[in-house]
Amino acid sequence: MGNVVFKRSNGLSKKEFSYCPGCTHGIIHRLVAEVIEELGVLDKTIGISPVGCSVMNYEFFNCDMQQAAHGRAPAVATGIKRVRPDNIVFSYQGDGDLASIGTAEIVHAAHRSENITVIFVNNAIYGMTGGQMAPTTLIGQKTTTSPYGRDEKHAGKPIKMSEMLATIPGATYIERVSVHDPLHVRKAKKAVKKAFQTQIEGKGFSLVEFISSCPVNWGKTPQDALNWVKDNMIPYYPLGNFRSPEEDDKND
Amino acid sequence: MAKVMMKGNEAMALAAIKGGCKAFFGYPITPQSELPEYLARHMHKHGGVFLQAESEVAAINMVYGASGAGARVLTSSSSPGIALKQEGISYIAGAELPAVIINVMRGGPGLGGIQPSQADYKQVTRGGGNGDYYVLAYAPENLQETVNVIKEAFDLADLYRNPVMIAVDGLIGQMMEPVDLDVEVPKRDLPEKDWATIGTYGKREPVNVNSLFLDPQDLENHSFKLAEKYKLMKKNEQRYEFVNMENAELVIVAYGTMARIVRSALEILKNEGINVGLLRPISIWPFPEKAFKEFPDTVKGILTCELSTGQMLDDVKICNNGKLPINFFGRTGGMVPEPEEIVKAVKDMIGGLK
Amino acid sequence: MQNKIYIIVGHYGSGKSEFAVNFAKKLKQENKEVCLADLDIVNPYFRSREMRLSLIKLGIDVISDTLNSVKGLDMPYLSPAIKGQIVHNKKNMILDCGGDVVGIRVLKQFYQEIKERNYEIYMIVNVYRPETSTVDKIIEMKNKLENEIGLSITGFINNSNFLKQTSIDDIINADKLLKEVSQKTNVPIIYISALEKYIKQLPDKVSGERFVLNLSLRTDWL
Amino acid sequence: MPKGRIIVDVDKCKGCGLCLDACPLHLLELANDTVNKKGYQPMRIHTPEKCIGCANCAMMCPDVVITVEKL
């Protein structure tokens, strides 16, 4: 027997993911689960499932979960965290959920610097409802509700949530990551860990934005979808840190 | 604590604290803002949480989260705000979470006005949001009854794992009245909250607070389970008061502030030798249908009085089932009638019956 | 005789507006020129402006908001005529404030003008309100109110009641409490106010001039 | 001697192929000649003796079906 260097995290349940082949929700779930387990907080973590493709992720995380109304996960997280400040609370939200219907909730959770962690999955499309335009859909990108390609004169330019949230004084840690190759997956995990550490240390609001893919609704093979992330999404949604606790410490 | 003079909104806030409320999430709206203001000043002294949310929508979803995490939670608002909260209320009912919601009703529709109204009757008693559900709803008529029912509401919410709404009109929120906050109210035998998300701490399997049932068979099962619960509430939680029913030739059905005005009208009528009774629903859902079987034979008609254009009227019609003639008297938009107007409506009806 | 400004302050719900309306009528009956200014921007109901029409009929000026509302307005919209009346000094003015410290914040903008005039600041007390239920609490409330206005309270009005459930003993007990406050603070009790039926039964020993209240904002059936 | 070994939960693999490009030595392929219980073409390692146990495949696997050992 060799030395096991990688195995399925106990932060995940035994249940198989219901996602389409090649959907990066699975990678992101794994990273969150691994971090929670490695930080030793799995048994006191409470997660919040959104509305979207990951609506049923309460079945996949091996911790207590609440399923929230569309966009309201930050409010639900606030309710939980305020009455149970010693628990670790995270929400998991897609771009329709967080960047469209739930903009008020995410902005104000950041503004109050709620001591929660938000996992934001941006794949530039509404996956669950059948490939409609999202607020993050790229200019020219064809979806079922932007059949001629997103026209900025009609639908505006894609919203950059991390940049926007980073302008909020209460936001403590904001980072955008991608999972299109192993190197970036490893970087992404560090960001998730940092986000949860920010919460564990009581420093306030943390959010990690994942640039993600949707092979099925984009009409691409899983690998082509990741290439599209690299070639089209990342140039518009630059990766990196937008806000960190250290920076806040410096400014204090 | 002895009797004190309190304003309705602050008495309701204190009653919630006395009822074991540990968290409040809300958003200001007239005429209930003194309630969150009171809790902002006092909640922390009782180890509770007060948070002003960014909207009613957020507030009710915070209630969902906190309740799902096992806390006794309150939110309050007024009619248009309650409309915004319906999304969350539906989720709370669907996920079978307890919550207490106070609705200090004002005139509508739309922005309406800020004066007292009972025009939310249907919003309150028909579930209000999407799906097959009801909220247990009480419409008390004075501060003592309001305070008592709020204290009890937290137990009832926990017992049935369902939202409980206290629907009072703006006058009850704004008026002063003597009240004793420490009147004993019935306690219920409450089960452990083993469904609450408080972390597994290695002691049990993870739990999930949820209202999603994608398999229609599962959702039907869930809906029938909820329906059984509502049947039980209908059986056990109907609450009403009869006033002056002996030999009454007419029964007025009225609740809340309207019932107070009717009481004065009954006195005037009595002095004129006209015997009229009052059925005062205290629970408006479940509606006190049992009461309609208890009317004496002398009753020849029913007059429904509301601060609306006629909403409870439908429930009165259902319970009456075509037996007796029914008239309606209502003022709305924040207009509150004088007892004399009801006296006239009674006389008109009696005249018509003869 | 010089016109005065009477500023009515106190814990909210202690009966300021009912007193203010009755006080305005009393002054009018004494053949004085009266202007009642409703400065309550905190409460949406039971404000003295609800009596605007009947008071105007009696020859009493009523000013409140820029829309001259009676009921149903919950915007502050403070009328500029309030300051005008204070400055012109042509009438006795009653400034009916909202409750607590929050309610009298609005007075600050008239501070200079009030200071230069002959004024009384009456603190209405209902000792059956939980936040003015003891000697210490009443004094604490008095101090808070004075700190907010920057002016001293010149008299107490004992308006202690349980509405329809009031007994004479309730009023007598309140009198004892307020006497102690008065002794400790050197602020006199100006009036003891109650419905006529109670005033008639009051023993001689209670402090303050008897002031008969006729409830006008709260209807009989309530 | 291989430096590493991967153990694949074959019946949970969805055959998405993201692991294929992740393997620096291109040791992985989708099995053209078989389907798993789910009806997918599962991935497999064609030259296991060259595996270095880098876990890049596991990094990219959205269904977390790969266990990696260093030998």
Coordinates of C-alpha atoms in Angstrom, one line a residue, chain C residues 5-10 15-22 24 35-43 45-51 55 62-64 78 82 93-99 103-104 106-107 122 124 217:
Chain C
I5 CA -44.4 79.6 25.0
Y6 CA -45.5 76.4 26.7
I7 CA -43.5 73.4 25.7
I8 CA -45.0 70.1 26.4
V9 CA -42.6 67.2 26.7
G10 CA -42.4 63.8 28.3
G15 CA -50.7 62.0 27.4
K16 CA -48.9 65.1 26.0
S17 CA -51.3 65.7 23.1
E18 CA -54.5 65.3 25.1
F19 CA -53.1 67.7 27.6
A20 CA -51.9 70.1 24.9
V21 CA -55.3 70.2 23.3
N22 CA -57.1 70.7 26.6
A24 CA -55.1 75.3 24.4
C35 CA -51.4 78.9 18.8
L36 CA -51.0 75.1 19.1
A37 CA -48.0 73.8 17.2
D38 CA -47.9 70.0 16.8
L39 CA -44.2 69.1 16.5
D40 CA -44.8 65.4 16.8
I41 CA -43.0 63.9 13.9
V42 CA -42.6 60.5 15.7
N43 CA -46.1 59.3 16.1
Y45 CA -51.7 58.5 15.2
F46 CA -53.2 60.4 18.2
R47 CA -51.6 63.7 17.4
S48 CA -53.1 67.1 18.4
R49 CA -53.3 68.1 14.7
E50 CA -56.2 65.6 14.4
M51 CA -58.2 68.3 16.3
L55 CA -59.8 73.9 17.4
V62 CA -53.1 75.0 14.8
I63 CA -49.8 74.5 12.9
S64 CA -47.9 71.4 12.2
L78 CA -42.4 70.7 9.6
I82 CA -43.8 77.4 13.7
M93 CA -47.8 79.1 21.9
I94 CA -48.1 75.6 22.9
L95 CA -45.4 73.4 21.4
D96 CA -46.7 69.8 21.6
C97 CA -43.7 67.6 21.1
G98 CA -43.3 64.0 20.3
G99 CA -42.3 61.6 23.0
G103 CA -39.5 63.5 20.0
I104 CA -38.0 66.8 21.2
V106 CA -37.1 68.9 16.6
L107 CA -37.0 71.7 19.3
Y122 CA -43.9 71.1 31.2
I124 CA -46.1 65.3 31.5
L217 CA -58.1 62.2 20.5

